[in-house]
Coordinates of C-alpha atoms and ligand atoms in Angstrom, one line a residue:
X1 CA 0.0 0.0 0.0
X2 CA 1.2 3.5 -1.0
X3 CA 1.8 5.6 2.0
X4 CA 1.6 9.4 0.2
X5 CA -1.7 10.6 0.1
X6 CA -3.1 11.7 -3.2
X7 CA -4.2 15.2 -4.2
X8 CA -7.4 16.5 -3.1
X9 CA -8.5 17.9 -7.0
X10 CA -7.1 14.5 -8.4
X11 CA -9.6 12.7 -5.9
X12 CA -12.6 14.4 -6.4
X13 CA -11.8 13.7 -10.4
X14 CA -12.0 10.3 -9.8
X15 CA -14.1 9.6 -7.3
X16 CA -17.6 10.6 -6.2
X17 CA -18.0 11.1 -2.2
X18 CA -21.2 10.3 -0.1
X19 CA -21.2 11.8 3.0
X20 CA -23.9 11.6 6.2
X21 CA -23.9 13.3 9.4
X22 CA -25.5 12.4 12.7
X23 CA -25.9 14.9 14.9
X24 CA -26.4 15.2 18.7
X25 CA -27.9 18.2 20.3
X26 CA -28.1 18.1 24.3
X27 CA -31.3 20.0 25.2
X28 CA -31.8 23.1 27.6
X29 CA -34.5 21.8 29.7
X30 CA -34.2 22.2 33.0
X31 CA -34.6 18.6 34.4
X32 CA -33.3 15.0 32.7
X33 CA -34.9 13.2 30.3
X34 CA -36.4 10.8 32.8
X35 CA -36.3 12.4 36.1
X36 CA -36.0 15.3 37.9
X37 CA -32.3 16.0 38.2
X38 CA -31.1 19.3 37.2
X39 CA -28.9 19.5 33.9
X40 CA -26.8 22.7 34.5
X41 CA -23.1 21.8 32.5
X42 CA -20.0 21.1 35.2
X43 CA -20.6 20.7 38.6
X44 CA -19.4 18.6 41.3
X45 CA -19.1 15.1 39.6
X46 CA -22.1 12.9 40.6
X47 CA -24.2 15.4 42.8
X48 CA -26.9 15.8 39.7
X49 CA -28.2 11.8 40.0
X50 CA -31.2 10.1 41.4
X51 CA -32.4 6.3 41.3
X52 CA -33.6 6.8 38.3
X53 CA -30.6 8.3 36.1
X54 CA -28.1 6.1 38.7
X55 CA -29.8 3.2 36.7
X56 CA -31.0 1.4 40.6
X57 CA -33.1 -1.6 39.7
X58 CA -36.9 -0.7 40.6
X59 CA -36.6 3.2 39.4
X60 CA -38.8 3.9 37.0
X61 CA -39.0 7.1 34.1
X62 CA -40.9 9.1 33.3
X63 CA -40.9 11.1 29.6
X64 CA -39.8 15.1 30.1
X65 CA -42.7 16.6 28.1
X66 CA -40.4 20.1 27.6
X67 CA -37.8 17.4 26.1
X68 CA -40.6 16.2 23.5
X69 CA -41.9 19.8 22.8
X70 CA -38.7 20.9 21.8
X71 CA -38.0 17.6 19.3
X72 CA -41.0 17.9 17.5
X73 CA -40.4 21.5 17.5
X74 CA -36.7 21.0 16.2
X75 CA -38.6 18.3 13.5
X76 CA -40.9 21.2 12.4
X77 CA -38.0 23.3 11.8
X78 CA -36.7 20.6 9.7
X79 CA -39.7 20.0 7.4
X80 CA -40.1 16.7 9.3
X81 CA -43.8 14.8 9.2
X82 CA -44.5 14.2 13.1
X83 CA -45.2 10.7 14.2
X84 CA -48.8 10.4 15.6
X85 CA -47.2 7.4 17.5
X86 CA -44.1 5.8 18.8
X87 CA -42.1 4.6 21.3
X88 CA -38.9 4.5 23.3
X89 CA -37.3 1.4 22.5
X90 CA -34.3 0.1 24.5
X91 CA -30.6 0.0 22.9
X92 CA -28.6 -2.3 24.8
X93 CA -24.9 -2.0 25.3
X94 CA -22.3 -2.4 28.1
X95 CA -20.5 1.0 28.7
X96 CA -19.2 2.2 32.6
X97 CA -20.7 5.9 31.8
X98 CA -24.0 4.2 31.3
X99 CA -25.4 2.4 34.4
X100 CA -28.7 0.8 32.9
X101 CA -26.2 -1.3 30.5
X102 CA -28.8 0.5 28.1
X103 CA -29.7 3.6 27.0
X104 CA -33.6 4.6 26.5
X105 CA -33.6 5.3 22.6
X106 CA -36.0 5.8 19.9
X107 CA -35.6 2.9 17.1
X108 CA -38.0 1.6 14.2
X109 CA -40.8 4.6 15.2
X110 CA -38.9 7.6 15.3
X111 CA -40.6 10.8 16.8
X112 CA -39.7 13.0 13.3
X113 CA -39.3 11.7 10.1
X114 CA -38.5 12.6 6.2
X115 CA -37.5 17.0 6.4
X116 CA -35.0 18.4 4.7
X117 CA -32.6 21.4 5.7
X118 CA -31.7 24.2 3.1
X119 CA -28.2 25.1 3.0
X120 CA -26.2 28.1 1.1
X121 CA -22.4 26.7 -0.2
X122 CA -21.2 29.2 -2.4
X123 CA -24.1 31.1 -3.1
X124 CA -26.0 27.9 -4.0
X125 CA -28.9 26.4 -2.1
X126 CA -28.0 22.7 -1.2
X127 CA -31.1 20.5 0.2
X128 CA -29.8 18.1 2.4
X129 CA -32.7 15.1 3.3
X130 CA -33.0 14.6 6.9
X131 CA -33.9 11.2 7.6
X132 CA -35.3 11.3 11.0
X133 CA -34.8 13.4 14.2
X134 CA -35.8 11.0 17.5
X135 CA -35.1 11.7 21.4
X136 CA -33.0 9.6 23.5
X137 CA -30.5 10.3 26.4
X138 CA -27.1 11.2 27.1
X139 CA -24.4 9.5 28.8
X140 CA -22.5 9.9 32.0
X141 CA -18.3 10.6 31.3
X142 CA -15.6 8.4 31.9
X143 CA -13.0 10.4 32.9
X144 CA -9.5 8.4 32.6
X145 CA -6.4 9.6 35.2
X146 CA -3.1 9.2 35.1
X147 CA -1.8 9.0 31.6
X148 CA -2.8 11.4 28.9
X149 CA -6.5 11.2 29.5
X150 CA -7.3 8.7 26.9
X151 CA -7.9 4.6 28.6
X152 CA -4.8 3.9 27.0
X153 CA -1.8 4.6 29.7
X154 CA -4.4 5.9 32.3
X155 CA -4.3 4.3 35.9
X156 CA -7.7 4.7 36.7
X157 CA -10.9 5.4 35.5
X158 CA -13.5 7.7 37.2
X159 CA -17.2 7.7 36.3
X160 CA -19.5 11.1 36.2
X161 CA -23.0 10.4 36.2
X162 CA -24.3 14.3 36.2
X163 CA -24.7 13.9 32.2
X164 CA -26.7 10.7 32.4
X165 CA -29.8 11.0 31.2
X166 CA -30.0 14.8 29.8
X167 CA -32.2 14.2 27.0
X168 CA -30.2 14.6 23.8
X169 CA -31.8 14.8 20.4
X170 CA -30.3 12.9 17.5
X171 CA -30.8 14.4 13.8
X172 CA -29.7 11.8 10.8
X173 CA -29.4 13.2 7.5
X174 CA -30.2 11.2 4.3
X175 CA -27.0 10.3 2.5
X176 CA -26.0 13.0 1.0
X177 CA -24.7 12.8 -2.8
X178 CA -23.5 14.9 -6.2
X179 CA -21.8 17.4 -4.3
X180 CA -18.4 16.3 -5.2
X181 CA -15.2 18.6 -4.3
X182 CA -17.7 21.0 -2.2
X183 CA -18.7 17.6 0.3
X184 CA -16.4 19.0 3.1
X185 CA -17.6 22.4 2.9
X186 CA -21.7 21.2 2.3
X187 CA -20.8 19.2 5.3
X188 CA -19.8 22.0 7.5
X189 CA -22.6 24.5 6.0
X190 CA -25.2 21.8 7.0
X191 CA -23.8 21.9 10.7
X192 CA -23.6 25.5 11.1
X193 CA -26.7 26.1 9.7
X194 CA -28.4 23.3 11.8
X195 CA -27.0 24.7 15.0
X196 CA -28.2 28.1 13.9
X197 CA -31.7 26.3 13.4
X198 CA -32.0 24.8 16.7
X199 CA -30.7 28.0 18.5
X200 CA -33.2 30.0 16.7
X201 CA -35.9 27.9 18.7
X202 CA -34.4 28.1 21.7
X203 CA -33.9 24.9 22.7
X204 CA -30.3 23.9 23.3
X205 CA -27.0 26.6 23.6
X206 CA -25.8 24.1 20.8
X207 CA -22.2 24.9 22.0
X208 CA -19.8 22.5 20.1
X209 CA -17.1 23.5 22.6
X210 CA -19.1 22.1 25.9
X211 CA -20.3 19.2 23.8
X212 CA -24.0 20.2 23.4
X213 CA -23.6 19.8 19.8
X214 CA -21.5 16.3 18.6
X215 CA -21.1 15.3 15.3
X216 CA -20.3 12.4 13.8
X217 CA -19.7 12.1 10.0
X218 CA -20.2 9.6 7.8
X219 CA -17.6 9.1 4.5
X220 CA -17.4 7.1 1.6
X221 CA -16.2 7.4 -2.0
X222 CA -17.2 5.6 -5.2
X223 CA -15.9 5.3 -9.2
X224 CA -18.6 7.3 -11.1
X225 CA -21.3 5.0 -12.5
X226 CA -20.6 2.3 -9.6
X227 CA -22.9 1.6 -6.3
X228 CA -21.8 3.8 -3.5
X229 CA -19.0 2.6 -1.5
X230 CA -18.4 1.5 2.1
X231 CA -18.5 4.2 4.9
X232 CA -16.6 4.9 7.8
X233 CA -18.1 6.9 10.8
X234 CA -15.7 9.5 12.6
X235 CA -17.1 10.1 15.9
X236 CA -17.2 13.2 17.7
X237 CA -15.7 16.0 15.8
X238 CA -15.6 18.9 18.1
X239 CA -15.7 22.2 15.5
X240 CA -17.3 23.5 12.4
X241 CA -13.7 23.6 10.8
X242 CA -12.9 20.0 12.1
X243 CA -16.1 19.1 10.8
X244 CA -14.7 20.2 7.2
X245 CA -11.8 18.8 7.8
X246 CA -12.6 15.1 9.0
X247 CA -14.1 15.5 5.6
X248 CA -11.9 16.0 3.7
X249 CA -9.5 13.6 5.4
X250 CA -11.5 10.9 5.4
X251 CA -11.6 11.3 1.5
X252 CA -8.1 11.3 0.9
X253 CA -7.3 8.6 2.7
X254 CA -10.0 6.2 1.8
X255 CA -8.9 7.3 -2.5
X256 CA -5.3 5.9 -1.2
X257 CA -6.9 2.7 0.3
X258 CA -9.2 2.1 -3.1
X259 CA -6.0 3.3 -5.4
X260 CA -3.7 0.8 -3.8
X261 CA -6.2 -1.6 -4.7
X262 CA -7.6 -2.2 -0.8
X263 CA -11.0 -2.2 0.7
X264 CA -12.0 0.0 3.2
X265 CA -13.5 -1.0 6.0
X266 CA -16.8 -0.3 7.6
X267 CA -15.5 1.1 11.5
X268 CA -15.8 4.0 13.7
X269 CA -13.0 6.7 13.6
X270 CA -11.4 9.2 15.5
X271 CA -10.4 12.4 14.3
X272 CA -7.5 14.1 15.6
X273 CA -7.9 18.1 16.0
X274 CA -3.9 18.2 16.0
X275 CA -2.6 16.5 13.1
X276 CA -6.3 16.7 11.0
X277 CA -6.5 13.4 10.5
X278 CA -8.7 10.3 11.4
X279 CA -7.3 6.4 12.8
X280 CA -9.4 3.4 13.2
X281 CA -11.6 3.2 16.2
X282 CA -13.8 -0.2 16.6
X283 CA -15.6 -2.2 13.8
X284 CA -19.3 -0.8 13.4
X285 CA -21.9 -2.6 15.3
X286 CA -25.4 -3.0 13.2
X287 CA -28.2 -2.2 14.7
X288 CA -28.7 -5.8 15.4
X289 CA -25.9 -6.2 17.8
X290 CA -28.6 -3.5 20.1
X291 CA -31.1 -5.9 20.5
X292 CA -33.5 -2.9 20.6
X293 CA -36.7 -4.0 21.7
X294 CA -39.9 -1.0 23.3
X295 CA -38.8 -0.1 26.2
X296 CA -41.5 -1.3 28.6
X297 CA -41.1 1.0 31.8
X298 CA -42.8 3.8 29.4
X299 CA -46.0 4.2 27.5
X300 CA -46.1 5.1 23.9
X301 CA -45.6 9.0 22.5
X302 CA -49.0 10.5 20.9
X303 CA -48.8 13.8 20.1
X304 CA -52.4 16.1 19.5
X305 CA -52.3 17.0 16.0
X306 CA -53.3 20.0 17.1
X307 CA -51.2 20.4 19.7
X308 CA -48.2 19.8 17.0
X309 CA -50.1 22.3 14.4
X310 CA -49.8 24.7 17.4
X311 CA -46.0 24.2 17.4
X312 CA -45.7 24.5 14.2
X313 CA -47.3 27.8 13.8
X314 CA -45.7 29.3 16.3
X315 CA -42.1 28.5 15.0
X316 CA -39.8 31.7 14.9
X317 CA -38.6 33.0 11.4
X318 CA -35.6 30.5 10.5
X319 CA -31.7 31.5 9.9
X320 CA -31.8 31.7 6.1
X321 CA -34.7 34.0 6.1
X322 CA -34.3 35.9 8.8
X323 CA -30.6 36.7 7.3
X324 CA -32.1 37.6 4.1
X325 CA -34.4 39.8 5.1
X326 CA -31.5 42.1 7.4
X327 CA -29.2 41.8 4.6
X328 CA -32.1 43.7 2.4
X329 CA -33.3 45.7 6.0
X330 CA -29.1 46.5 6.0
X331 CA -29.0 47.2 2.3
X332 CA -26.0 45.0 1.9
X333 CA -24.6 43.1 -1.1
X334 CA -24.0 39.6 -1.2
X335 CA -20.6 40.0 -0.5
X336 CA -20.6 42.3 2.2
X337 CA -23.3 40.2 4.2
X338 CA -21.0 37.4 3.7
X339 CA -17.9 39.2 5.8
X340 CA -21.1 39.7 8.3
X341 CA -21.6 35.8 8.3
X342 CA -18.0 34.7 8.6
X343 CA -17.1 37.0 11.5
X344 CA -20.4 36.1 13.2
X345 CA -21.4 39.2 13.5
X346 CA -24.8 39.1 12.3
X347 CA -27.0 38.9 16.2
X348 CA -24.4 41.1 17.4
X349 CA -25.2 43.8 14.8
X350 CA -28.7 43.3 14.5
X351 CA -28.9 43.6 18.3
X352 CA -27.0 46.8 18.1
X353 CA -29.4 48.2 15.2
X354 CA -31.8 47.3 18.1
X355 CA -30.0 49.8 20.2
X356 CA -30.5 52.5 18.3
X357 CA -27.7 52.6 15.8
X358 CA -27.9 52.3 12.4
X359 CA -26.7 49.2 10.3
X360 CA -23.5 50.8 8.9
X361 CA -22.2 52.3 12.1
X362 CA -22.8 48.9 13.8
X363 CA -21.0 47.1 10.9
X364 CA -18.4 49.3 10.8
X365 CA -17.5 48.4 14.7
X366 CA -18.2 44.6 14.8
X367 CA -16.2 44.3 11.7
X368 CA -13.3 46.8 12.0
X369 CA -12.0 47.5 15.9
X370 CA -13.5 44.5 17.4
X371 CA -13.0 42.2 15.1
X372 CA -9.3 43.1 14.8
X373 CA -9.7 42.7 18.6
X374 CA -11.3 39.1 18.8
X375 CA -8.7 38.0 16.3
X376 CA -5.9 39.4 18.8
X377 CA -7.0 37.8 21.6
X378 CA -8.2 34.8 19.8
X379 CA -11.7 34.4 20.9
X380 CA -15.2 34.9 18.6
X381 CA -16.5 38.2 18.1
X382 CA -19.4 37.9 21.2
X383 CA -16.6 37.3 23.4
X384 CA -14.6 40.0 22.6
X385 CA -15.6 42.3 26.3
X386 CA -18.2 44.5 24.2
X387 CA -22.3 44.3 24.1
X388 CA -23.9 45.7 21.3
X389 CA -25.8 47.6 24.1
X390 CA -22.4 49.6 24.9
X391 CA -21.3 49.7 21.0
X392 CA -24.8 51.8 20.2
X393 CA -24.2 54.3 23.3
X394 CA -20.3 54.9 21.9
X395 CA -21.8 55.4 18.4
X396 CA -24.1 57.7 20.4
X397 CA -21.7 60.1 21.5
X398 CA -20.0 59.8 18.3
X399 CA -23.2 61.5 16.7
X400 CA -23.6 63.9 19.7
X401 CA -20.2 65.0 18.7
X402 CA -19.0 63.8 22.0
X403 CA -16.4 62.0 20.8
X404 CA -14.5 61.6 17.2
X405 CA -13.3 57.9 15.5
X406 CA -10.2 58.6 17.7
X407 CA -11.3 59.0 20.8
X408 CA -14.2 56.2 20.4
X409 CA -11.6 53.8 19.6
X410 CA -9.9 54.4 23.1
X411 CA -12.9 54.4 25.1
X412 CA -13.7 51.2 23.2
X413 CA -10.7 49.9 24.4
X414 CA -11.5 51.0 27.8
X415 CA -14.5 49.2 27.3
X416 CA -13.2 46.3 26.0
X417 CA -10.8 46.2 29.0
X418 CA -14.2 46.4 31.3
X419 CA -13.7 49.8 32.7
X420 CA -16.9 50.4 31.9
X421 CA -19.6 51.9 30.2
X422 CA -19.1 54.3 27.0
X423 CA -20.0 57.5 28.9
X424 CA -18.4 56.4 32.4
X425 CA -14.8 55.7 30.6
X426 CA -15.1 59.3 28.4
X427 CA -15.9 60.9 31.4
X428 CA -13.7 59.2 34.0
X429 CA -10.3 59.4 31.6
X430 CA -11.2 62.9 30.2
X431 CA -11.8 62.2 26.8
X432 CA -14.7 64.5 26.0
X433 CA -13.9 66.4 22.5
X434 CA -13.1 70.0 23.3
X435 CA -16.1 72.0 21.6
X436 CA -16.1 75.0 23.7
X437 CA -14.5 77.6 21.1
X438 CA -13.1 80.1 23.0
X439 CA -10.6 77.2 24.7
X440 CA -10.1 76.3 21.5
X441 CA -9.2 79.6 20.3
X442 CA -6.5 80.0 22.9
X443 CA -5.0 76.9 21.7
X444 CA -4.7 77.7 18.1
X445 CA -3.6 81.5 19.0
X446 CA -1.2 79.7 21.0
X447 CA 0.1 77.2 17.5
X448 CA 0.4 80.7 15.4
X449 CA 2.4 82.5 18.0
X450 CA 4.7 79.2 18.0
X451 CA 4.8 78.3 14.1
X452 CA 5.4 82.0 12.7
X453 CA 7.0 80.7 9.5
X454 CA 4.0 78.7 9.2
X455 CA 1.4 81.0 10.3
X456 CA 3.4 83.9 7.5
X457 CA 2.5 81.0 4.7
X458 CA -0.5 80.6 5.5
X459 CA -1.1 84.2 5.3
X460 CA 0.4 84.4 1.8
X461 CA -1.7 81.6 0.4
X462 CA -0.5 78.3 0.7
X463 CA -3.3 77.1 2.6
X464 CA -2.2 74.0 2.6
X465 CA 0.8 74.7 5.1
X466 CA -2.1 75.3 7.5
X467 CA -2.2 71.2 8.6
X468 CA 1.2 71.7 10.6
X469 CA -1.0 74.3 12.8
X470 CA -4.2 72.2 13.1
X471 CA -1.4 69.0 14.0
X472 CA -0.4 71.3 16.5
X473 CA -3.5 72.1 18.3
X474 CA -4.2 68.4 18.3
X475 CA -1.1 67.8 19.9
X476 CA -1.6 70.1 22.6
X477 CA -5.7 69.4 22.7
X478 CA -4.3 64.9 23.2
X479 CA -6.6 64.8 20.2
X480 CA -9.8 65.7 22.0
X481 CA -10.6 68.5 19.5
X482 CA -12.6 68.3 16.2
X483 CA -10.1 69.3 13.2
X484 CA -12.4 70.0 10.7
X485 CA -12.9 72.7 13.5
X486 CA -9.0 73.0 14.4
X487 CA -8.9 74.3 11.1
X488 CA -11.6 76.4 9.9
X489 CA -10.4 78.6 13.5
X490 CA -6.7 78.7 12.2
X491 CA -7.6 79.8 8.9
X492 CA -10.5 82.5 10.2
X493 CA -7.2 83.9 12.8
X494 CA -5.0 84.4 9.8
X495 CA -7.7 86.1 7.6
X496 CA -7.3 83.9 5.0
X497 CA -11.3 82.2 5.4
Ligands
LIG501 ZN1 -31.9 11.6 38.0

């Protein structure tokens, strides 16, 4: 087997990909799936657990009806038909995070079935078939000490049971085909938009960082004209851009495994945020291997059609329209609402436009000074120290005259620091611009008395000679005067207005 891996163009030439993605979203409610434990993230390991989430033999659950509102909801969103009737079904397994030995699942009678999500790639709408959306639960953690925190090299294993049981929702796309080269970026468009999706309703702070959003991605290649090939699974990629990249990986590799004449093989991977690339996890259990049978401890799901047409006419506007309708409300051009979208700046500047400023002043902060900012300090844009709240009161005394692009950039870096708000930080470090003419006066008196040679050229007509004096009243004024009215004194004091 060749060990160099081929070129990504000479891959997608040759070879049509087929990718899938399963997607877990941990929900926000406030108690478990099955009991009444809180769900708050962190805390103390196993102080969130109960008989019933510990898994004790005569417990009993009972179904989290917020938990069920906001899947059918999250189906709605996804053009999904609504199951009049299902059930939990058991999926059993033997894992130390899960103390049942199974986990309460949905199988053959999903809750959502057959939507679709619309995604933009490039400027083209992509419709990526969701095959079903059903509720289950999460897992407790295995945490592994002593070696480098994977089971391999650890000395002990400790077990976290505060997760168990959180009801996570699990959204299964169709296979998704004919996108050729652009798979690894339709794959990353589809997750971004889904997690703008489901926090649109609400339901879930879909944070891929804290593991309320997992992905897992499904990968396989085939010649043109031949059935599709065998897929691998890599678990449990942890960012939009690893997303992408597990992608792509995945595709390369297997196109060196099929050009060497191999096979691949169907089995989980891992992907490796470090190096960008995925190795072999375990072989892929079938559904068989589950034994999933109804679970018996609860009774079947029946939603009110009406209580589901309810739901489904009060779903909020959804990402892609909502965006399109500030980018017209903003007056923007494709292009410029797409620097909006890649800094992720959109909530932050419509909240600001809430605030009283208008869209370009808003833009122009989120995507000048603080963006230069976020990508300092390396965090996203909303974590950057400002609130759009604080940007429209700075813009604010921009327009009051209060302060000019100078000065606003320093107290937004007081801001940024946490000093405080707009107005406190102008105030507090005397930044104020100097309106009050007669100081003003004194000061450029003061520049002509110092500059005569300049001040005589002035005088004789070069009027452009007159920027050394307005530079010099700036200087002595720390920049807290207006220069368009620096200079319209200096030229009225020489008589040459
Ligand atoms: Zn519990």
């Amino acid at each position: 087997m060749t060990t160099t891996l081929p070129a990504y163009d000479d891959v997608v030439a040759r070879y049509e990909p087929v990718i899938g993605l399963e997607t877990h979203v941990e929900l926000g409610t406030n108690t478990k799936m099955f009991c009444a434990c809180p769900t708050d993230f962190g805390g103390e390991p196993n102080t969130r657990v109960c008989p019933v989430c510990l898994g004790l033999p005569g417990s009993l659950p009972v179904a989290n009806k917020a938990a069920i509102e906001a899947t059918i909801r999250i189906g709605l969103a996804l053009n999904c038909s609504i199951a009049s009737w299902c059930r939990f079904a058991r999926k059993n397994y033997f894992y130390p995070d899960m103390p049942k030995n199974f986990q309460i699942s949905q199988y053959d009678e999903p809750l959502c079935v057959d939507g679709y999500l619309d995604v933009e790639v490039n400027g083209e709408l992509v419709r990526i078939g969701i095959e079903r959306v059903h509720l289950e639960e999460d897992t407790g953690k295995t945490l592994h000490v002593g070696g480098s925190g994977r089971i391999h090299g650890a000395t002990e294993s400790l077990v976290d049971y505060n997760r168990a049981g959180i009801p996570l929702v699990e959204i299964v796309t169709k296979p998704v085909a004919g996108t050729g080269a652009l798979a690894p970026e339709v794959a990353r468009a589809y997750v971004t938009e889904l997690r703008d999706v489901i926090r649109s309703l609400g339901v879930s702070d879909v944070r891929m960082e804290e593991g309320s959003l997992r992905c897992d991605v499904n990968t396989s290649l085939s010649r043109p004209g031949e059935e599709w090939g065998t897929r691998t699974e890599t678990k449990n990629v942890n960012s939009l851009r690893s997303v992408e990249r597990a992608v792509r990986s995945e595709m390369l590799r297997q196109a060196m495994v099929l050009d060497s004449g191999g096979r691949i093989v169907q089995e989980t991977r891992h992907f490796h945020e470090d190096t960008g690339d995925t190795t072999s996890g375990r072989s892929k259990e079938t559904a068989t291997d589950y034994r999933y049978f109804p679970e018996p401890d609860l009774v079947p799901l029946a939603p009110d059609a009406d209580w589901v047409a309810e739901l489904k006419a009060a779903l909020p506007e959804l990402p892609r329209l909502h965006r399109r309708r500030l980018q017209q409300e903003w007056g923007l051009s494709d292009h410029d609402m797409q620097s909006v979208l890649n800094a992720g700046a959109v909530e932050l500047i419509e909240a600001t436009v809430a605030a009283g400023t208008t869209p370009a002043a808003a833009r122009k902060w989120w995507l000048g000074e603080l963006s230069r900012r976020a990508n300092e300090a390396g965090v996203e844009l909303a974590d950057v120290g400002a609130t759009p709240v604080q940007v429209a009161e700075l813009q604010g005394l921009v327009d009051a005259g209060k302060l000019n692009d100078k000065l606003a950039r320093v107290v937004l870096e007081g801001v940024v620091a946490g000093e405080g708000t707009p107005t406190e930080i102008m105030t507090n470090r005397n930044l104020e611009v100097v309106s009050d003419t007669g100081a003003l006066t004194a000061a450029v008196d003061e520049a002509i008395a110092a500059n005569p040679d300049i001040a005589e050229k002035v005088r004789s007509g070069k009027v452009a000679a007159a920027g050394a004096l307005v530079g010099a009243v700036m200087k002595t004024t720390r920049g807290q005067a207006d220069a368009k009215t620096v200079r319209e004194l200096v030229l009225e004091r020489l008589g040459v207005s």
